[in-house]
Structure formats: C-alpha cells, structure tokens
Short mmCIF file of C-alpha atoms in Angstrom, two decimals:
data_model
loop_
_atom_site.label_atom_id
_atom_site.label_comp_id
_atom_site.label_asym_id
_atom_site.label_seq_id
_atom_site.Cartn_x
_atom_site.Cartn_y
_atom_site.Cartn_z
CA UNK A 243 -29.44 134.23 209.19
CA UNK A 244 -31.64 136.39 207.14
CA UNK A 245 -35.00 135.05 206.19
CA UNK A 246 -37.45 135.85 203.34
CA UNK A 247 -40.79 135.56 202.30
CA UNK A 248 -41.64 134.74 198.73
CA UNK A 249 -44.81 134.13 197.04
CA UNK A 250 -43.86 132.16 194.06
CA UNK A 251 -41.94 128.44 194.60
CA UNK A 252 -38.28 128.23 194.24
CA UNK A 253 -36.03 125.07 192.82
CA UNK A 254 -33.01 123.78 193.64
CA UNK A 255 -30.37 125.14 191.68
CA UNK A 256 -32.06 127.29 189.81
CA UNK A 257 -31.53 131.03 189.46
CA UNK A 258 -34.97 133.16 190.80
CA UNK A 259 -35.38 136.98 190.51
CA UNK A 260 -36.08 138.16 194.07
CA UNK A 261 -39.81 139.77 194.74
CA UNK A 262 -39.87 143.44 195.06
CA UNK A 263 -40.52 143.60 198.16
CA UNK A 264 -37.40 142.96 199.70
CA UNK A 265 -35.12 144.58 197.26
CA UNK A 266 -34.42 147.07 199.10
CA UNK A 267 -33.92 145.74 202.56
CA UNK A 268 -31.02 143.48 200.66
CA UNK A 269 -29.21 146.28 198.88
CA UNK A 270 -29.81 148.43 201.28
CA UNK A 271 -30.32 147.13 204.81
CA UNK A 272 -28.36 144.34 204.31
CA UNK A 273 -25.87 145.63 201.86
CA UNK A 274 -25.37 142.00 200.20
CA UNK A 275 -22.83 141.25 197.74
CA UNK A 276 -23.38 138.39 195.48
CA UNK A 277 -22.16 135.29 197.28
CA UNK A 278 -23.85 136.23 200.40
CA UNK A 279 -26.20 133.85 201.77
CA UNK A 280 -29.41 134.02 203.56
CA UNK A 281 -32.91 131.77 203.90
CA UNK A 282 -36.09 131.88 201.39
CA UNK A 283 -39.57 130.62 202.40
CA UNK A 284 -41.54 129.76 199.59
CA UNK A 285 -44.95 130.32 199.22
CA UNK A 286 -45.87 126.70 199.80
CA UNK A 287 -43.37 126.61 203.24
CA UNK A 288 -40.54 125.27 201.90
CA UNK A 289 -37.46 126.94 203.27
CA UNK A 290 -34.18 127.17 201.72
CA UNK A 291 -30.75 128.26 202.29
CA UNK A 292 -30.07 130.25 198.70
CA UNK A 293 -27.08 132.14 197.62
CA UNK A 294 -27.06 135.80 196.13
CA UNK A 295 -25.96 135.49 192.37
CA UNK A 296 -26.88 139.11 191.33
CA UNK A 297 -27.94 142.98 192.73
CA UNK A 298 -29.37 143.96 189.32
CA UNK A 299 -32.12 142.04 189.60
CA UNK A 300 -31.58 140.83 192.64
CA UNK A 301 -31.19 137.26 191.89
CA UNK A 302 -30.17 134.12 194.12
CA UNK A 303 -29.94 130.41 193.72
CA UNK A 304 -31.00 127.96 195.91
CA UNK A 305 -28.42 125.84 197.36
CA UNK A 306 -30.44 122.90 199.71
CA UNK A 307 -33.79 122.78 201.71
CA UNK A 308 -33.80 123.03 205.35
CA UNK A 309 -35.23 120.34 206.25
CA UNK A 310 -35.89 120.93 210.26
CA UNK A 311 -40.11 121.52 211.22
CA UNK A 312 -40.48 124.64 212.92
CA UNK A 313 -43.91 124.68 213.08
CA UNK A 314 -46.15 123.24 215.37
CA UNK A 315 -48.35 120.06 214.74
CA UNK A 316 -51.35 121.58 215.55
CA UNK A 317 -53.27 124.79 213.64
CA UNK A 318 -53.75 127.01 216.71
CA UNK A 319 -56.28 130.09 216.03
CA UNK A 320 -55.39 132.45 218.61
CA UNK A 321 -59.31 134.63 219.01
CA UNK A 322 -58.40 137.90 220.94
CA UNK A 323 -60.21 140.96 221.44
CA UNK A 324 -58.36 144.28 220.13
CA UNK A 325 -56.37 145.04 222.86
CA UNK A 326 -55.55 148.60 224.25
CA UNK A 327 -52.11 150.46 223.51
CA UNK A 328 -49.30 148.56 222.23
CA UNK A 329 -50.52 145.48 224.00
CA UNK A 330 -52.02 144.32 220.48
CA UNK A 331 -48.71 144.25 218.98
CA UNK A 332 -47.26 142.38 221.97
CA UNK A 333 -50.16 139.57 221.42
CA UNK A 334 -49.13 139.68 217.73
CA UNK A 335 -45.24 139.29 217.81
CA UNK A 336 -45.04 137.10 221.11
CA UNK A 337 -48.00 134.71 220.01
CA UNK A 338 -46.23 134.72 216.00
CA UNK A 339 -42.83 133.55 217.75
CA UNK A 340 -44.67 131.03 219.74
CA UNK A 341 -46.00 129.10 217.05
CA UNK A 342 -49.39 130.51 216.31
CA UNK A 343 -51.05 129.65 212.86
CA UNK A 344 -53.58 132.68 212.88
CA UNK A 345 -55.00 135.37 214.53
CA UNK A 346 -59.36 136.51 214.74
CA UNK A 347 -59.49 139.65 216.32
CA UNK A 348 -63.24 139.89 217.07
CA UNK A 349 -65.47 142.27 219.18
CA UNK A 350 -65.94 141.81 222.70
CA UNK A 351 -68.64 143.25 224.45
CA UNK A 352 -66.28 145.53 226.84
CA UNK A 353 -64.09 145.94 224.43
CA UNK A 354 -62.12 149.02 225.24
CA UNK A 355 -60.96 149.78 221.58
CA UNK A 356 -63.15 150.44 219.02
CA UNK A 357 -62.10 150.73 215.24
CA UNK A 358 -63.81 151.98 211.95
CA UNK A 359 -62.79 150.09 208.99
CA UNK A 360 -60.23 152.65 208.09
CA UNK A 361 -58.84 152.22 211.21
CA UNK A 362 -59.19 148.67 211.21
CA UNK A 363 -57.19 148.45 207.84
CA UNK A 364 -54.33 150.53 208.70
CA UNK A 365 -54.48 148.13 212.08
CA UNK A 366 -53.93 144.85 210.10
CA UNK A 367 -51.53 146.41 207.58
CA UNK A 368 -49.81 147.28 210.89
CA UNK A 369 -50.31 143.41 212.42
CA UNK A 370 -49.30 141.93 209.27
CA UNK A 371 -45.70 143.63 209.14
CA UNK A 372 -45.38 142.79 212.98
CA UNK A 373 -46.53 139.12 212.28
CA UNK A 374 -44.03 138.89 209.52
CA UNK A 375 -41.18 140.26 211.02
CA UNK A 376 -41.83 137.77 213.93
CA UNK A 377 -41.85 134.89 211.29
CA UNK A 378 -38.46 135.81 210.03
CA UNK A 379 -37.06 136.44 212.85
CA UNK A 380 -38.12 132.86 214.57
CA UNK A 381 -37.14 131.19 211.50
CA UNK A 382 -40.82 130.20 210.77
CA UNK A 383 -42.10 128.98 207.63
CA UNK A 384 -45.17 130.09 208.08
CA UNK A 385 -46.74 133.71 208.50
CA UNK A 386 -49.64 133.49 210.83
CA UNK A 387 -52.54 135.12 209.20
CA UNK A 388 -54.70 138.23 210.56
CA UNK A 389 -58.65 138.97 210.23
CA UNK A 390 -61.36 140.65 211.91
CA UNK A 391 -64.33 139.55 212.91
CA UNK A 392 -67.55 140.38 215.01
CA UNK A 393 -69.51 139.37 217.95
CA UNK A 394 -68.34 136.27 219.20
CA UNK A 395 -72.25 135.08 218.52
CA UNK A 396 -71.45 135.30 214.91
CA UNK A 397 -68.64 132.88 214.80
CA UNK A 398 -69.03 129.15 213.95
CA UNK A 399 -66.64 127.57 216.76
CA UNK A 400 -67.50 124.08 215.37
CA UNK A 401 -65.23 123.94 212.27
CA UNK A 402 -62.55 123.79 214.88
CA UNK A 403 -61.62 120.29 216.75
CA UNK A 404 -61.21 121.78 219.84
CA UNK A 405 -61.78 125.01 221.46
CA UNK A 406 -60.28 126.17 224.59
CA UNK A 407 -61.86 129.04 226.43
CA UNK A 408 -60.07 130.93 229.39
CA UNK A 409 -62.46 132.23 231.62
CA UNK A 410 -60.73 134.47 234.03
CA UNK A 411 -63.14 133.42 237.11
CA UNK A 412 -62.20 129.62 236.23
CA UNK A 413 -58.92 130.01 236.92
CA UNK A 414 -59.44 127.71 240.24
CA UNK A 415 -61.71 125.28 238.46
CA UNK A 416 -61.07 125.72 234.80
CA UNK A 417 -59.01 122.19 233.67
CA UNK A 418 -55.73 122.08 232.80
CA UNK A 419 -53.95 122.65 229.12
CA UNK A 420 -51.98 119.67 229.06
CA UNK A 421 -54.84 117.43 230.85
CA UNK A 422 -57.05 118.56 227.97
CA UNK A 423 -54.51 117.37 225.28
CA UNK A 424 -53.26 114.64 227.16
CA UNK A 425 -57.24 112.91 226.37
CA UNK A 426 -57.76 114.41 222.86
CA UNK A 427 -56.07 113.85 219.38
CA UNK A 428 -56.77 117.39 217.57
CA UNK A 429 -55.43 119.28 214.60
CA UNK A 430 -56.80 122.31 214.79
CA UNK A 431 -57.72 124.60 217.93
CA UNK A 432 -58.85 127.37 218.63
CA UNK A 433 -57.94 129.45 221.87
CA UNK A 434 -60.13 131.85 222.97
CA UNK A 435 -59.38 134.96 225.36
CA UNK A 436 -61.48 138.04 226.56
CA UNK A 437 -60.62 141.88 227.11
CA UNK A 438 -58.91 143.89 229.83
CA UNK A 439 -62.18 143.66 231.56
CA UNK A 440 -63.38 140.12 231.28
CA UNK A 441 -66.08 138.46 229.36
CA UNK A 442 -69.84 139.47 229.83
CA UNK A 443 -71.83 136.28 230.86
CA UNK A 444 -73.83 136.66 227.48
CA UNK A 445 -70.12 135.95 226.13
CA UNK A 446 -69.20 133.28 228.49
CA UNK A 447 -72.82 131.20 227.68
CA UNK A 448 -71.54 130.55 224.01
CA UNK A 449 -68.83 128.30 225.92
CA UNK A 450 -70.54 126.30 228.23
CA UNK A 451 -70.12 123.45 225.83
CA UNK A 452 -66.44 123.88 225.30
CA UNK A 453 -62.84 123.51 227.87
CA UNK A 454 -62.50 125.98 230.47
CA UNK A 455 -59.18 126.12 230.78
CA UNK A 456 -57.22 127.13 234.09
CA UNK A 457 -54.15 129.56 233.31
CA UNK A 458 -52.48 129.16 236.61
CA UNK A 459 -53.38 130.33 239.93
CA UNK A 460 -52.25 133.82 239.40
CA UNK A 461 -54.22 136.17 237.55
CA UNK A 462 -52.79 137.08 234.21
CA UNK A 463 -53.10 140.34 231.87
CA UNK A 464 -55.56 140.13 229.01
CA UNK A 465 -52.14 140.17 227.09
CA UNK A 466 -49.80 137.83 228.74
CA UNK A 467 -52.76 135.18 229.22
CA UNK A 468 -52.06 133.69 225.19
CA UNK A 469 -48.51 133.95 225.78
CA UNK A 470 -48.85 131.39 228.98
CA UNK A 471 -51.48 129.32 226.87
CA UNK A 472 -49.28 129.31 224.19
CA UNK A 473 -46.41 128.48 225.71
CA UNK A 474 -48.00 125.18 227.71
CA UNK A 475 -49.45 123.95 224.03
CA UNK A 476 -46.57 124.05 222.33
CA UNK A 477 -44.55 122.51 225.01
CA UNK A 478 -46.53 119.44 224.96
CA UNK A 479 -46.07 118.87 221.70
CA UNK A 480 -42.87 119.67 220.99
CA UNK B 312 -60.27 143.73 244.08
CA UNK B 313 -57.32 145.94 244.84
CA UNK B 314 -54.18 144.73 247.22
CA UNK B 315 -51.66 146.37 249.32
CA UNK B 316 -48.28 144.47 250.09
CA UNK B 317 -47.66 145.58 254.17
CA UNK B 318 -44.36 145.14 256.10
CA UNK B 319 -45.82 144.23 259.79
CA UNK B 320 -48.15 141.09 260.30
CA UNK B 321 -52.35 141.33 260.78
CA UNK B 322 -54.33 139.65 263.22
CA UNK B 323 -57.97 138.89 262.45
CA UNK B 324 -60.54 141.47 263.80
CA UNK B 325 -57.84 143.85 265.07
CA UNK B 326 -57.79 147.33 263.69
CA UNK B 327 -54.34 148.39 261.96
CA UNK B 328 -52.86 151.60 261.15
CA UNK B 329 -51.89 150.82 257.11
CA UNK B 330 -48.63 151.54 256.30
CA UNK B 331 -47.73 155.11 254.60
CA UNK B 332 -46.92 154.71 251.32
CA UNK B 333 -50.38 153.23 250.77
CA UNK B 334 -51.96 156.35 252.11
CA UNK B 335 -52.21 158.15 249.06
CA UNK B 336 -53.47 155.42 246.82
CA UNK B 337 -56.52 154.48 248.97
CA UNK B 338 -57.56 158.43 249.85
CA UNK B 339 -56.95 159.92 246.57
CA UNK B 340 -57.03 157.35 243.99
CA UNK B 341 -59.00 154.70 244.81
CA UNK B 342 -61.42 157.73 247.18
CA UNK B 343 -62.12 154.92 249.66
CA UNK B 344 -64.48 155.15 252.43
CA UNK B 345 -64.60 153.72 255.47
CA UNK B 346 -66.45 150.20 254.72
CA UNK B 347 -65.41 149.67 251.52
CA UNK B 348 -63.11 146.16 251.24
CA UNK B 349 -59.68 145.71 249.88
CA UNK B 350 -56.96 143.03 250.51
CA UNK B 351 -53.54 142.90 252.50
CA UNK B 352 -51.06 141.10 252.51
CA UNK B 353 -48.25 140.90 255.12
CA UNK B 354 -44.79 140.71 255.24
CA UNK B 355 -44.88 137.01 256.15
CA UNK B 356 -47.18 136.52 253.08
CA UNK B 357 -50.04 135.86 254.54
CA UNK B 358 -53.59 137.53 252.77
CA UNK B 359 -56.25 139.10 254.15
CA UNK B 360 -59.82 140.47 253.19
CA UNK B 361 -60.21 143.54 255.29
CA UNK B 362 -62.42 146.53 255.71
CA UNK B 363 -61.58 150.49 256.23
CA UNK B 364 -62.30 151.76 259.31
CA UNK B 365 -60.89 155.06 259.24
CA UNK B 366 -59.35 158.00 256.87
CA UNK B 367 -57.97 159.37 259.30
CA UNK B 368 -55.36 158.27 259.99
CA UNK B 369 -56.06 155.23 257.36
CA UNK B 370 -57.12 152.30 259.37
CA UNK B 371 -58.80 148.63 258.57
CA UNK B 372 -59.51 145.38 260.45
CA UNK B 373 -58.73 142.34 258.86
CA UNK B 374 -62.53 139.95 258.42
CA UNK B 375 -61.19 136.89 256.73
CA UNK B 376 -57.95 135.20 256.04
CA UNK B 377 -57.80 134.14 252.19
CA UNK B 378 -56.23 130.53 252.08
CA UNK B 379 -55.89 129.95 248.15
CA UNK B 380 -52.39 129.27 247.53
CA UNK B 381 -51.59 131.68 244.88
CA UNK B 382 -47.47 131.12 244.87
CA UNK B 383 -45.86 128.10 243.02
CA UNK B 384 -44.76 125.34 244.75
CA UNK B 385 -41.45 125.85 243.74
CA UNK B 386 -38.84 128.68 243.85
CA UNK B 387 -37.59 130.06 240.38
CA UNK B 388 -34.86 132.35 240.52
CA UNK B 389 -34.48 134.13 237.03
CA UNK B 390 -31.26 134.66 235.87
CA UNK B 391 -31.07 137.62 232.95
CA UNK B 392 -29.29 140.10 231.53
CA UNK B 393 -29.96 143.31 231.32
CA UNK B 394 -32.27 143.84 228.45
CA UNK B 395 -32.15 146.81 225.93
CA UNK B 396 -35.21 149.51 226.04
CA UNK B 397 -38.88 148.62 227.29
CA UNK B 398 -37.45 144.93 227.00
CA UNK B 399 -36.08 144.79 230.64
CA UNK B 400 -39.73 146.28 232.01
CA UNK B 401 -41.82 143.68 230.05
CA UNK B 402 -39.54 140.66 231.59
CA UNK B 403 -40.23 141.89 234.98
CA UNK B 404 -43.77 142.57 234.59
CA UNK B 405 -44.65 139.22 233.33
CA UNK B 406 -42.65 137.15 234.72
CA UNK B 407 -43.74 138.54 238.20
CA UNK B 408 -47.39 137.38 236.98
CA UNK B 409 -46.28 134.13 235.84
CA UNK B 410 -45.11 133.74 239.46
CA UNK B 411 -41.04 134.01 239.67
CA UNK B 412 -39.43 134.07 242.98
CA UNK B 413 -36.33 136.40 242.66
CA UNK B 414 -35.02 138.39 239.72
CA UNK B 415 -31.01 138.33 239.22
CA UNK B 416 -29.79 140.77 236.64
CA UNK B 417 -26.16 139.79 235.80
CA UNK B 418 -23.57 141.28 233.30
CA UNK B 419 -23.45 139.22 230.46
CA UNK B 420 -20.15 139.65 228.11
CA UNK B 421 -22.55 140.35 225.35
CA UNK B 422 -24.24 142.86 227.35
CA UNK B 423 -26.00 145.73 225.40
CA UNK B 424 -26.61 147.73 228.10
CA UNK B 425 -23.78 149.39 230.50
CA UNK B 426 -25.28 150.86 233.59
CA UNK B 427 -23.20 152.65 236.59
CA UNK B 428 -24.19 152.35 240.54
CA UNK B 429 -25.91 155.64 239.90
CA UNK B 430 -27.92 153.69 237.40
CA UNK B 431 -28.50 150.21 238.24
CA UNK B 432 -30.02 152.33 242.05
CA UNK B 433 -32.70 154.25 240.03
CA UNK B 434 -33.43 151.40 237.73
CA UNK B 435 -33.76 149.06 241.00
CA UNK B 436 -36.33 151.50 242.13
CA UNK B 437 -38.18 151.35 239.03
CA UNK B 438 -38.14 147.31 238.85
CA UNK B 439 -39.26 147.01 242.16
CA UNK B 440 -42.14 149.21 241.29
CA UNK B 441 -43.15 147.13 238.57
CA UNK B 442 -42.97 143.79 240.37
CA UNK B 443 -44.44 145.50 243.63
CA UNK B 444 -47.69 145.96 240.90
CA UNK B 445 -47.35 143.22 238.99
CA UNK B 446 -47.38 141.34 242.41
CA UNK B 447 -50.79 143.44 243.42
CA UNK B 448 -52.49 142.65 239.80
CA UNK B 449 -51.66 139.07 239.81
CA UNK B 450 -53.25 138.81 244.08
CA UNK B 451 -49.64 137.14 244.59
CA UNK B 452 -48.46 136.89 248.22
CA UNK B 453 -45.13 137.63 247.79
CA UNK B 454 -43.34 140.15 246.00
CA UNK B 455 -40.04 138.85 243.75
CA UNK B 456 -37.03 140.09 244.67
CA UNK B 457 -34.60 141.92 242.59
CA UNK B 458 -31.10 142.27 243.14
CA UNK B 459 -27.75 143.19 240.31
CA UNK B 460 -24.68 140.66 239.99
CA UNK B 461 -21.22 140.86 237.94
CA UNK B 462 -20.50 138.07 235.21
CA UNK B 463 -22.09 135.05 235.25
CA UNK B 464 -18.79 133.32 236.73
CA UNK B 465 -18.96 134.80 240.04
CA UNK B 466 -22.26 133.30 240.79
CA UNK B 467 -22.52 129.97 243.05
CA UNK B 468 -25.10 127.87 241.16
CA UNK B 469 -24.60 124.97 243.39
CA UNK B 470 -27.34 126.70 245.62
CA UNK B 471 -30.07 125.31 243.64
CA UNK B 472 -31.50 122.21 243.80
CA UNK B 473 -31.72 122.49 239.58
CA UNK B 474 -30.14 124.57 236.99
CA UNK B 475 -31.60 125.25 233.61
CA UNK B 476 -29.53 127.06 231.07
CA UNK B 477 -30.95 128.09 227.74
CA UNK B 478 -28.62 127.93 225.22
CA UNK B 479 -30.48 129.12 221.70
CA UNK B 480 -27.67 126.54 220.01
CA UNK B 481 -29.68 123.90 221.73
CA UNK B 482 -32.90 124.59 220.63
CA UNK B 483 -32.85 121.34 218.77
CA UNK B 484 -30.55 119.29 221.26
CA UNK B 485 -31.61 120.51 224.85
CA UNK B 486 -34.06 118.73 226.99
CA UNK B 487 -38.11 119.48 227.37
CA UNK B 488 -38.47 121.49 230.93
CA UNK B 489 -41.07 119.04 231.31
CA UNK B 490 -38.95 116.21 231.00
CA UNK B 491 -36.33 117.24 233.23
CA UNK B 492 -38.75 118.48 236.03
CA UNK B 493 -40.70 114.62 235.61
CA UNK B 494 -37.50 113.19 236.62
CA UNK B 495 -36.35 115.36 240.10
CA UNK B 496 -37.94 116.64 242.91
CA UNK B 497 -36.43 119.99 243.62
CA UNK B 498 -37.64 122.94 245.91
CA UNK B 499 -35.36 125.53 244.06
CA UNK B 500 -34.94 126.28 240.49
CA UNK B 501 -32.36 128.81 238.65
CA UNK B 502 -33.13 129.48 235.06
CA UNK B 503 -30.30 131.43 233.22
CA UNK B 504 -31.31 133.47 229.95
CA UNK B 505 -28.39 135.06 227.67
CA UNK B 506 -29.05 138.64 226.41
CA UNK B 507 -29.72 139.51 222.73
CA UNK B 508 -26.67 138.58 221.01
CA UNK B 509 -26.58 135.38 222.65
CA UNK B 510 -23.89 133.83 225.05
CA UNK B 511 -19.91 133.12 224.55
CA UNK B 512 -19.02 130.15 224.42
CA UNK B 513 -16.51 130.84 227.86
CA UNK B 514 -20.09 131.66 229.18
CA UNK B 515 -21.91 128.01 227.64
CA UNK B 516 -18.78 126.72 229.34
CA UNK B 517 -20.21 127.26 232.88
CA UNK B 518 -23.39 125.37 232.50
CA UNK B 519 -21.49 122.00 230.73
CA UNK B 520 -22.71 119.85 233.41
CA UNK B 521 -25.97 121.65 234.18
CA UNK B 522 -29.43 121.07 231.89
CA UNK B 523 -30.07 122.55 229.03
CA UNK B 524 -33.94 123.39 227.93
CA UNK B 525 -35.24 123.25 224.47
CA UNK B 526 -37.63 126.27 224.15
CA UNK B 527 -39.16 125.27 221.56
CA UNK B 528 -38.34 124.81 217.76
CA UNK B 529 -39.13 128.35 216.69
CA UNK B 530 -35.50 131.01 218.16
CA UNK B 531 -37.70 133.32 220.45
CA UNK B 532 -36.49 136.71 221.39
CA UNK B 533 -34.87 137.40 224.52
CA UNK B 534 -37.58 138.90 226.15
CA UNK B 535 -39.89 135.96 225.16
CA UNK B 536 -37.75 132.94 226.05
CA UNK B 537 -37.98 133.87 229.77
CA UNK B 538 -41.95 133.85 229.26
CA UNK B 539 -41.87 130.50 227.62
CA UNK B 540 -40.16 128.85 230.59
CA UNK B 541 -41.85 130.33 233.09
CA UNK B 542 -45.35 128.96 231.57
CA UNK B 543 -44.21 125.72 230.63
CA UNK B 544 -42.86 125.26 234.52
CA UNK B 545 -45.65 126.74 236.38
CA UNK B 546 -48.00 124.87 233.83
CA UNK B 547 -46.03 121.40 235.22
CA UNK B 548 -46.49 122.15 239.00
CA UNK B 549 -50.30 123.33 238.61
#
C-alpha cells in the first residue's frame, strides 16, 4: 500500500489537508478517488492507515494506527565515504531498506570523489529523495537522515555507545558482529566503512580503541560491505 | 592482488603455460612482467601465489599454496527469478561476494521478464562474466554456477538438506534464518526468492512444508532480500 510522509501529526478520525508535496503524485500518479486508501507517517512516526475524503484539497481521514514496529531497536549511523558512480545511491536505498537510522558521509583520505558544496547539495537533495522513497517503499516510519561531514579526525565517535569499524585487512582477525552484540547492551551505533581503496593507517589509528569487525572471509566491495553489516545487525535483533 | 580462475590443476614449483583467455589481461592490461606475482586458482579450487616467468608464451610457477578457507562451509543454491533491468546483474554480483554456491534462475508466474533460448544464451554469457569477476574480486576459490529452469514446480527440492522460502506475507510469521540453521546440521541449502510482484499463492503452495524466513520487519526489494539472507547465513557459519 501507498505510504506518505507528513510533517504535521494526524488524529484519529479527523479530516487533515494533505501536504503539498504529494498532491500530485495522488491525483496524478496514483489517480485516487476519494475512498481510496493508503498509509500516512506522521512526523512523530506514527503510521496510519487513512482514507481519501477529498481531491480538492486533497483531504483524508485517518481510520486506525498500525501498530506493528518496523524499525530497529537500535539507532545505527551508517559513516561511509562518498562512493564512486551510482554505488552511493546503492549504499543509500539498500542500507534505508535495511533499517538504517542515518547516514555521515565524511571524507576519506583516498577518497575517489570529491564534491564542492554545490555539488554536495544537489548530492543530498539527490540522497534524500532516494532515502525517502526507500522508507515508503519498506513501510518504514522513519526516514533515515543524510549529512556531510569531514575528516574522520574531526568527528567525536564517543557520543555513540558503540562503534564498529571494518577494517578490510581484519577480515581474518577482526571479531564477529553478533559476538560483539551478543556481550554489549547498546542503543546507538555507529558503523564505520572506508573507500574503494581502503583506509590510510592515519585513518585506521583513530580506531584502535574501538571493534574491528570481521565481514566474512571473502572480500567485499566498499558498497556491499554495509549491506552485509547491516544485514547481520538487524538479524540479531529482530 | 589480482586472480585468475584456471581449468587444469598446478603443482608447486612447476612452470605452467596459463590458460588463453587470461592472455590478454596479464600482457595488456595488467602490462605484467616476468617476476611480478599474481594468484591462481585451479579447477579443483585449490589457490596459489605464483610468479611470471615468461610473456611469451605467458608462463608462471606456482611458490606457495594459500590455505585460508575463503568458501562457506555450506552450499547455498539461490533460487531467483529473473529480475527486471540492472536488478538481475547486482544479484549476481553480490551474492557471488557474499559467497553463494550455484545460481538457479527459474520462471516465476509473475515473471517480468520473458527471455527466448537466443536470450537466456547471451545473458548466461554475461552472468557468468560477472560471477567469474565477482569470484576474482572477492579471492573466492570457486566460481558459482549458473544455470536457467522452467516454473518453480518442476524443480526437485528434496535434494537439499534445507529449504528456505521467502514469502514477503511472512515477514511477520516466518522463522529467523538463524533460528532455523541453530537447530539442523545441513551441508546443502536452497533459498527460493519470488520476483517483484511477489509469488501466487499455487507457487506458496509448493513450499507448505518447507521453512519460511522472516527477512526482517522492514518489505525489502527483490534485489535486496537475496542480500539479506545471504549475510545473515554466512554471518551464522563464520
């Protein structure tokens, strides 16, 4: 079923005009007649299964909440490098259906791809309507969020409760995901992954203090490495 | 450090003619000369660190045998439709890293995608060129396999020690992969993914007394759910 993203808060049985946003993807796209019925997502989460009541505005009323959790227990911030090509929006969309809460896109040292902030805003604008349309699409209730950032050397890795760092070399020693978890109770953690070309020592000395992890005994793509750490977190808590 | 998949078998400190269709790779793209080290791998799986002897023809003797077991302890045979656009490419290409066995593309009644013999021979081709890298990238010993079948009925599933059939319906019903693989001991595995629009219910039908896997709470794409598995099982046996 078609879902939407609000901003405002919606009650039960009460008639709300729909943002302007999506006006036109339910006239249009969707061609709805009033009676039709699709999901809202509120601003504060809340999902809803709402009826259309009206095309001019369009209006709907909310008919019940869904009650079912979608989203994960843990806040996962997925830290990637900007990634070449259209592997970026892979990252975004894959890691969005898997759960992620947000996304820091900071700058590795051998990072291929390098953006002014021009660039970098037409980039997020870009991320953002991927992320979204990943959200509704996986019946989230929660659109991960997007930001840049610099150097890893400029980011405070303490506010998290646990940080997981995947060190390509470790992949025979690093520990594993779910043998991490298994000893910890965290709500927030942050994953941390390097560029096509691997992290420069400099880079790997910030984590000496934090979880190697091990991703498997294969070696993965700088872009399919979150989906296979994504995929283990979420499975051991869900 | 680059690989080459070989059909014949190497013996340590023996000098081997390498195979043709590696030929142009090593004079022209990766300009080797003689000294410089690559790996091989035969065609009983075993890998090798070697050395270039010659260019001419293109020869190398094998120094060490590499013993790091790089393939997962169990067989996974992937059962999937064929998958619309760039969809079908990404499946291969990750799944290959996240260490499948074999590939079986089937004809699911919800099928997007028709392809003739003509077809499904040139789109072979161009699988088995993205595993055969995939395979190189990842420093896997074996290369997965990838053959076409007809509908989903005409398949003999008993030939696996375990079946695991995911059904999107069951996203809040079916079992954990974890919890299914804690409970049996199995040497072969058959995981069968529906294509976009889902499966019919005569298909559901087939798999009544087989498992079926939760993937999650979030509906992940077709392309994705294959990815999820894969992780979460190769994330259990390493």
């Amino acid at each position: 079923m078609q879902r939407y993203f609000i901003k405002g808060t919606v009650s039960l049985n009460e008639t709300c005009v729909m943002d302007d946003e999506h006006v036109h993807h339910i006239r249009n796209v969707m061609r709805a007649k009033a009676g039709d019925k699709f999901n809202v997502v509120d601003g504060e989460g809340n999902a809803y299964l709402v009826r259309l009541t009206d095309l001019e505005p369009v209006s709907y009323e909310a008919i019940e909440k869904i009650e079912n959790e979608v989203e994960l227990p843990v806040d996962i911030t997925l830290y990637s490098p900007f990634l070449k090509g259209d592997k970026m929006d892979l990252v975004i969309q894959k890691s969005t259906e898997l759960g992620v809460h947000d996304f820091i896109l900071y700058k590795a040292e051998r990072s291929v791809v390098k953006l002014d902030a021009k660039k970098e805003k037409s980039r997020l604008l870009r991320y953002e309507k991927i992320a979204r349309e990943a959200s509704e699409q996986s019946r989230r209730t929660k659109i991960p969020s997007i930001s840049f950032a610099g150097a890893l050397k400029t980011i405070d890795f303490t506010q998290y409760d646990l940080v997981l760092f995947a060190y390509e070399d470790n992949n025979l020693t690093g520990s594993s995901i779910k043998d991490i978890l298994t000893r910890t109770s965290v709500k927030t953690i942050a994953v941390v992954f390097g560029p096509e070309g691997g992290f420069t020592e400099t880079e790997a000395d910030i984590f000496k203090t934090y979880e190697n992890i091990a991703l498997g005994r294969r070696i993965l793509r700088a872009e399919t490495a979150p989906l296979y750490a994504l995929s283990v977190i979420g499975s051991y808590y869900e």
